[in-house]
Amino acid sequence: MTEWKDGIAKITLPTPFPVGDVNAYLIKGERLTLVDAGVNTEESWNSLTAQMDDLNLSPNDIEQVVLTHHHPDHAGMLDFFPDSLEVYGHPLNERWIRPTEAFLQEQEDFFRLYFQEFGLPKEFFPFLSELRKTLKYSCNRSLTGHLVEGMRPLGLNDWQVIETPGHAQSQIALFREKDGVLIGGDLILAHISPNPLLEPPAPGETERPKPQLQHNDSMKKLLSYPIQYVYTGHGEEVHQLEELIEKRLTRQHERAMTVNNWLKQEKLTVFEICQRLFPSVYQREPILTISETVAQLDYLSSIGEIISNDSLPVLYQATR
Ligand SMILES: [Zn+2]
């Protein structure tokens, strides 16, 4: 039974992805706001309709959507809404929620370059042309307006935007000072650590983002806000935020140090490390597992534990 709690109603929507259901949130404000829309499927839409019915509302009553980030399980269902629906989010959502052919090509080229640098064998290159298929559950909608650090969405004067890049370059959280509630997207989840997914540089940038370092900074950034609890993008609420952030940072450091130990023994490519970290998954999920591997290497480089050379593929080694 969907119900209001302090002006927020949690809506849980089905997805076809391994992560399972995704959470969206209705906020009663001067404008009825939906934070995140599930995947682009009938099942998701029917589920939203049924849960809003519990509140004596219908999806037509929604006046605006705020996106925590651009992933298909958070934005795809936008296509089910009328064109007049207003959609707000970080400007970096746009290239994913209304992808142009030029951007899809840019994404493919970006990963091709890095596949070579990371030492992926030839048989993985067909994955590149399939990248665009992952947008099957996404949408084709434009942002009505942008939300960046410190802004308050229209009609939601209690809520403030905190930029929290990492899992997605476009990610933001919404914070309500008066009672310390945070709607955090996929920044912090109760049971799993979100994937630090590689993305092409933002328009105008040339360097690849380092999502694990951003993600760690975004988590640490939350510690400076008086947060009571977090409504998450998947699963249950998080109540002991400080404790969980400590745990996540420690676990990530430990995983990186395992990689560091290998690099004390021999020089390795990203692909070789990926195979060791994810022996049963890397063939099926190269993008996810490579992202997770690069995450550990970016981290180790940032703390001075490893260096890489200029060969192709690039070889990593420990500094001590
Ligand atoms: Zn996500």
Short mmCIF file of C-alpha atoms and ligand atoms in Angstrom, two decimals:
data_model
loop_
_atom_site.label_atom_id
_atom_site.label_comp_id
_atom_site.label_asym_id
_atom_site.label_seq_id
_atom_site.Cartn_x
_atom_site.Cartn_y
_atom_site.Cartn_z
CA MET A 1 0.00 0.00 0.00
CA THR A 2 1.55 3.24 -1.14
CA GLU A 3 1.19 6.07 1.37
CA TRP A 4 2.47 9.52 2.25
CA LYS A 5 5.09 10.02 4.91
CA ASP A 6 6.14 13.62 5.62
CA GLY A 7 4.98 14.65 2.16
CA ILE A 8 6.89 11.87 0.36
CA ALA A 9 5.46 8.69 -1.14
CA LYS A 10 7.84 5.89 -2.11
CA ILE A 11 6.94 4.17 -5.36
CA THR A 12 8.67 0.90 -6.26
CA LEU A 13 8.77 0.00 -9.95
CA PRO A 14 9.86 -3.21 -11.70
CA THR A 15 12.86 -3.27 -14.07
CA PRO A 16 14.24 -6.02 -16.34
CA PHE A 17 17.75 -5.43 -14.92
CA PRO A 18 19.68 -7.63 -12.43
CA VAL A 19 19.41 -4.83 -9.85
CA GLY A 20 15.66 -5.52 -9.55
CA ASP A 21 13.12 -2.85 -8.63
CA VAL A 22 13.88 0.86 -8.75
CA ASN A 23 12.47 3.44 -6.35
CA ALA A 24 10.79 6.64 -7.48
CA TYR A 25 9.41 9.25 -5.08
CA LEU A 26 6.38 11.51 -5.22
CA ILE A 27 6.84 14.79 -3.39
CA LYS A 28 3.84 16.88 -2.37
CA GLY A 29 5.00 20.41 -2.98
CA GLU A 30 3.55 23.43 -4.66
CA ARG A 31 3.92 21.19 -7.68
CA LEU A 32 3.33 17.44 -7.48
CA THR A 33 6.79 16.12 -8.33
CA LEU A 34 7.98 12.66 -9.29
CA VAL A 35 11.66 12.08 -8.54
CA ASP A 36 12.87 9.58 -11.14
CA ALA A 37 10.79 7.58 -13.59
CA GLY A 38 11.35 3.84 -14.00
CA VAL A 39 12.15 1.97 -17.20
CA ASN A 40 10.34 2.46 -20.48
CA THR A 41 7.93 -0.52 -20.17
CA GLU A 42 4.17 -1.07 -19.81
CA GLU A 43 4.79 -3.02 -16.58
CA SER A 44 6.49 -0.03 -15.01
CA TRP A 45 3.75 2.38 -16.13
CA ASN A 46 0.97 0.08 -14.89
CA SER A 47 2.74 -0.28 -11.57
CA LEU A 48 3.04 3.51 -11.21
CA THR A 49 -0.64 3.92 -12.08
CA ALA A 50 -1.72 1.32 -9.50
CA GLN A 51 0.43 2.81 -6.74
CA MET A 52 -0.78 6.34 -7.45
CA ASP A 53 -4.34 4.99 -7.32
CA ASP A 54 -3.69 4.12 -3.65
CA LEU A 55 -3.12 7.85 -3.14
CA ASN A 56 -6.22 8.78 -5.16
CA LEU A 57 -3.98 10.23 -7.82
CA SER A 58 -3.07 9.33 -11.37
CA PRO A 59 0.13 9.86 -13.39
CA ASN A 60 -1.67 12.74 -15.14
CA ASP A 61 -1.55 14.67 -11.86
CA ILE A 62 2.26 14.76 -11.93
CA GLU A 63 3.40 18.27 -12.80
CA GLN A 64 7.12 17.70 -13.09
CA VAL A 65 9.81 15.04 -12.93
CA VAL A 66 13.20 15.59 -11.32
CA LEU A 67 15.89 13.11 -12.39
CA THR A 68 18.58 11.97 -9.94
CA HIS A 69 20.54 10.69 -12.96
CA HIS A 70 20.13 9.55 -16.54
CA HIS A 71 20.22 5.74 -16.30
CA PRO A 72 17.34 3.93 -18.08
CA ASP A 73 15.89 2.60 -14.80
CA HIS A 74 15.59 6.19 -13.55
CA ALA A 75 14.53 8.02 -16.70
CA GLY A 76 13.14 5.58 -19.30
CA MET A 77 9.46 5.87 -18.41
CA LEU A 78 9.45 9.59 -19.28
CA ASP A 79 8.29 8.52 -22.75
CA PHE A 80 4.94 7.44 -21.28
CA PHE A 81 4.11 10.95 -20.08
CA PRO A 82 2.50 13.66 -22.23
CA ASP A 83 4.92 16.00 -24.03
CA SER A 84 3.80 18.86 -21.78
CA LEU A 85 5.38 17.22 -18.71
CA GLU A 86 8.27 19.27 -17.36
CA VAL A 87 11.54 17.44 -16.70
CA TYR A 88 14.40 18.82 -14.62
CA GLY A 89 17.87 17.50 -13.91
CA HIS A 90 21.58 18.05 -14.27
CA PRO A 91 22.54 19.25 -17.79
CA LEU A 92 24.59 16.06 -18.35
CA ASN A 93 21.37 14.02 -18.45
CA GLU A 94 20.53 15.47 -21.83
CA ARG A 95 23.00 13.53 -24.00
CA TRP A 96 21.64 10.25 -22.60
CA ILE A 97 17.90 10.93 -22.36
CA ARG A 98 17.78 12.41 -25.87
CA PRO A 99 20.75 10.72 -27.51
CA THR A 100 21.86 11.97 -30.92
CA GLU A 101 23.58 9.74 -33.48
CA ALA A 102 26.69 11.86 -32.96
CA PHE A 103 26.73 11.13 -29.24
CA LEU A 104 26.15 7.40 -29.72
CA GLN A 105 29.09 7.35 -32.10
CA GLU A 106 31.20 9.37 -29.66
CA GLN A 107 30.42 6.83 -26.93
CA GLU A 108 31.41 3.94 -29.19
CA ASP A 109 34.66 5.65 -30.21
CA PHE A 110 35.43 6.45 -26.58
CA PHE A 111 35.14 2.82 -25.53
CA ARG A 112 37.01 1.56 -28.63
CA LEU A 113 39.99 3.72 -27.72
CA TYR A 114 39.97 2.50 -24.14
CA PHE A 115 39.38 -1.14 -25.08
CA GLN A 116 42.70 -0.91 -26.97
CA GLU A 117 44.44 0.88 -24.13
CA PHE A 118 43.09 -1.64 -21.59
CA GLY A 119 44.21 -4.64 -23.66
CA LEU A 120 40.86 -6.23 -24.43
CA PRO A 121 41.18 -9.04 -27.01
CA LYS A 122 39.54 -8.74 -30.44
CA GLU A 123 36.50 -10.86 -29.52
CA PHE A 124 35.28 -8.10 -27.18
CA PHE A 125 35.08 -5.39 -29.83
CA PRO A 126 31.63 -6.44 -31.11
CA PHE A 127 30.30 -5.25 -27.72
CA LEU A 128 31.01 -1.71 -28.89
CA SER A 129 28.30 -1.70 -31.52
CA GLU A 130 25.88 -3.13 -28.94
CA LEU A 131 26.42 -0.28 -26.50
CA ARG A 132 23.52 1.66 -27.96
CA LYS A 133 21.20 -1.26 -27.32
CA THR A 134 21.48 -0.63 -23.60
CA LEU A 135 19.35 2.44 -24.26
CA LYS A 136 16.44 0.21 -25.29
CA TYR A 137 14.74 0.84 -21.92
CA SER A 138 15.56 4.54 -21.98
CA CYS A 139 13.66 7.46 -23.46
CA ASN A 140 13.77 10.25 -25.98
CA ARG A 141 12.96 13.38 -23.98
CA SER A 142 14.63 16.71 -23.39
CA LEU A 143 15.17 18.53 -20.13
CA THR A 144 12.86 21.49 -19.56
CA GLY A 145 15.39 23.08 -17.24
CA HIS A 146 18.65 22.44 -15.44
CA LEU A 147 19.34 21.69 -11.77
CA VAL A 148 22.84 22.25 -10.43
CA GLU A 149 24.51 22.60 -7.02
CA GLY A 150 22.54 24.72 -4.55
CA MET A 151 19.44 25.23 -6.70
CA ARG A 152 15.91 24.57 -5.48
CA PRO A 153 13.52 22.90 -7.93
CA LEU A 154 10.44 24.93 -8.89
CA GLY A 155 7.68 24.49 -6.31
CA LEU A 156 9.98 22.56 -3.96
CA ASN A 157 11.41 25.40 -1.89
CA ASP A 158 12.33 23.07 0.99
CA TRP A 159 14.62 21.03 -1.21
CA GLN A 160 18.15 21.82 -2.24
CA VAL A 161 20.22 20.20 -4.99
CA ILE A 162 23.55 18.55 -4.12
CA GLU A 163 25.69 17.43 -7.05
CA THR A 164 26.96 13.89 -6.44
CA PRO A 165 28.75 12.60 -9.57
CA GLY A 166 30.40 9.18 -9.68
CA HIS A 167 27.95 6.38 -10.49
CA ALA A 168 26.71 8.75 -13.21
CA GLN A 169 28.20 12.06 -14.30
CA SER A 170 24.69 13.55 -14.19
CA GLN A 171 23.88 12.48 -10.62
CA ILE A 172 22.30 14.85 -8.09
CA ALA A 173 20.65 14.38 -4.69
CA LEU A 174 17.81 16.37 -3.12
CA PHE A 175 18.19 17.48 0.49
CA ARG A 176 15.46 18.85 2.78
CA GLU A 177 17.15 20.83 5.56
CA LYS A 178 14.14 21.05 7.90
CA ASP A 179 14.15 17.32 8.72
CA GLY A 180 17.39 16.05 7.18
CA VAL A 181 15.81 13.85 4.51
CA LEU A 182 17.91 13.09 1.44
CA ILE A 183 16.72 11.55 -1.81
CA GLY A 184 20.02 10.18 -3.00
CA GLY A 185 19.55 8.37 -6.31
CA ASP A 186 22.14 5.61 -6.56
CA LEU A 187 24.87 7.41 -4.60
CA ILE A 188 24.38 5.31 -1.51
CA LEU A 189 22.41 2.07 -1.40
CA ALA A 190 21.79 -0.08 1.68
CA HIS A 191 22.95 -3.43 0.30
CA ILE A 192 25.16 -2.87 -2.72
CA SER A 193 27.82 -0.48 -3.87
CA PRO A 194 26.86 1.28 -7.13
CA ASN A 195 29.05 0.68 -10.19
CA PRO A 196 31.45 3.55 -10.97
CA LEU A 197 30.55 3.49 -14.66
CA LEU A 198 32.90 4.90 -17.26
CA GLU A 199 31.41 7.65 -19.41
CA PRO A 200 32.84 9.79 -22.21
CA PRO A 201 34.15 13.21 -21.12
CA ALA A 202 31.55 15.95 -20.72
CA PRO A 203 31.11 18.25 -23.72
CA GLY A 204 34.10 20.59 -23.89
CA GLU A 205 36.25 18.31 -21.72
CA THR A 206 39.01 16.08 -23.05
CA GLU A 207 39.98 14.01 -20.03
CA ARG A 208 38.08 10.90 -19.06
CA PRO A 209 36.16 11.30 -15.78
CA LYS A 210 37.41 9.17 -12.86
CA PRO A 211 34.12 7.92 -11.45
CA GLN A 212 35.46 6.09 -8.38
CA LEU A 213 37.29 9.19 -7.15
CA GLN A 214 34.20 11.31 -7.82
CA HIS A 215 32.02 8.75 -6.06
CA ASN A 216 34.24 8.72 -2.96
CA ASP A 217 34.26 12.53 -2.89
CA SER A 218 30.48 12.62 -3.29
CA MET A 219 30.00 10.24 -0.36
CA LYS A 220 32.39 12.28 1.81
CA LYS A 221 30.56 15.44 0.77
CA LEU A 222 27.35 14.06 2.32
CA LEU A 223 29.08 13.88 5.71
CA SER A 224 28.98 17.68 5.93
CA TYR A 225 25.15 17.74 5.79
CA PRO A 226 22.92 16.93 8.79
CA ILE A 227 21.27 13.95 7.09
CA GLN A 228 18.80 11.89 9.16
CA TYR A 229 18.05 9.27 6.56
CA VAL A 230 18.33 8.60 2.86
CA TYR A 231 15.67 7.50 0.41
CA THR A 232 17.65 5.38 -2.04
CA GLY A 233 17.32 4.52 -5.73
CA HIS A 234 17.10 0.79 -5.02
CA GLY A 235 16.03 -1.08 -1.87
CA GLU A 236 15.56 0.19 1.66
CA GLU A 237 16.26 3.55 3.27
CA VAL A 238 19.66 4.20 4.83
CA HIS A 239 19.59 5.39 8.45
CA GLN A 240 23.20 5.05 9.65
CA LEU A 241 24.70 7.06 6.82
CA GLU A 242 28.09 7.87 8.37
CA GLU A 243 28.67 4.25 9.30
CA LEU A 244 27.72 3.02 5.84
CA ILE A 245 29.95 5.56 4.08
CA GLU A 246 32.89 4.48 6.27
CA LYS A 247 32.17 0.86 5.42
CA ARG A 248 31.94 1.55 1.67
CA LEU A 249 35.19 3.53 1.63
CA THR A 250 37.02 0.84 3.62
CA ARG A 251 35.78 -1.99 1.39
CA GLN A 252 36.78 -0.13 -1.74
CA HIS A 253 40.25 0.57 -0.32
CA GLU A 254 40.67 -3.13 0.53
CA ARG A 255 39.63 -4.24 -2.94
CA ALA A 256 42.13 -1.79 -4.44
CA MET A 257 44.89 -3.09 -2.16
CA THR A 258 44.29 -6.63 -3.44
CA VAL A 259 44.97 -5.28 -6.93
CA ASN A 260 47.99 -3.39 -5.59
CA ASN A 261 49.48 -6.64 -4.28
CA TRP A 262 49.20 -8.25 -7.71
CA LEU A 263 50.94 -5.22 -9.21
CA LYS A 264 53.83 -5.66 -6.77
CA GLN A 265 54.46 -9.09 -8.33
CA GLU A 266 54.17 -8.20 -12.01
CA LYS A 267 53.05 -5.61 -14.55
CA LEU A 268 49.47 -6.14 -15.73
CA THR A 269 46.97 -4.65 -18.19
CA VAL A 270 43.50 -3.49 -17.15
CA PHE A 271 42.03 -6.53 -18.88
CA GLU A 272 44.30 -8.97 -17.02
CA ILE A 273 43.32 -7.40 -13.71
CA CYS A 274 39.66 -7.47 -14.72
CA GLN A 275 39.86 -11.22 -15.42
CA ARG A 276 41.30 -11.82 -11.97
CA LEU A 277 38.75 -9.64 -10.19
CA PHE A 278 35.71 -10.99 -12.07
CA PRO A 279 36.64 -14.44 -13.45
CA SER A 280 33.04 -15.55 -13.98
CA VAL A 281 31.49 -12.27 -15.16
CA TYR A 282 33.97 -10.37 -17.33
CA GLN A 283 33.02 -12.14 -20.57
CA ARG A 284 29.32 -11.39 -20.16
CA GLU A 285 29.62 -7.87 -18.71
CA PRO A 286 32.80 -6.29 -20.08
CA ILE A 287 31.71 -2.66 -19.61
CA LEU A 288 30.62 -3.10 -16.00
CA THR A 289 33.62 -5.18 -14.95
CA ILE A 290 36.13 -2.99 -16.80
CA SER A 291 34.59 0.09 -15.15
CA GLU A 292 34.97 -1.54 -11.74
CA THR A 293 38.59 -2.47 -12.56
CA VAL A 294 39.52 1.01 -13.79
CA ALA A 295 37.94 2.33 -10.59
CA GLN A 296 40.54 0.48 -8.49
CA LEU A 297 43.41 1.64 -10.73
CA ASP A 298 42.29 5.29 -10.68
CA TYR A 299 42.14 5.05 -6.90
CA LEU A 300 45.59 3.43 -6.55
CA SER A 301 47.09 6.03 -8.90
CA SER A 302 45.51 8.83 -6.86
CA ILE A 303 47.18 7.62 -3.65
CA GLY A 304 50.54 7.11 -5.37
CA GLU A 305 50.61 3.30 -5.12
CA ILE A 306 50.86 2.55 -8.86
CA ILE A 307 52.08 4.02 -12.12
CA SER A 308 51.41 3.14 -15.73
CA ASN A 309 53.58 3.28 -18.86
CA ASP A 310 52.85 4.55 -22.37
CA SER A 311 52.75 1.17 -24.11
CA LEU A 312 49.69 -0.16 -25.91
CA PRO A 313 48.06 -1.81 -24.08
CA VAL A 314 49.01 0.18 -21.01
CA LEU A 315 50.82 -1.73 -18.25
CA TYR A 316 50.38 -0.92 -14.58
CA GLN A 317 52.88 -1.58 -11.80
CA ALA A 318 53.25 -0.81 -8.09
CA THR A 319 55.56 2.01 -7.07
CA ARG A 320 56.91 0.22 -3.98
ZN ZN B 1 21.95 4.16 -11.91
#
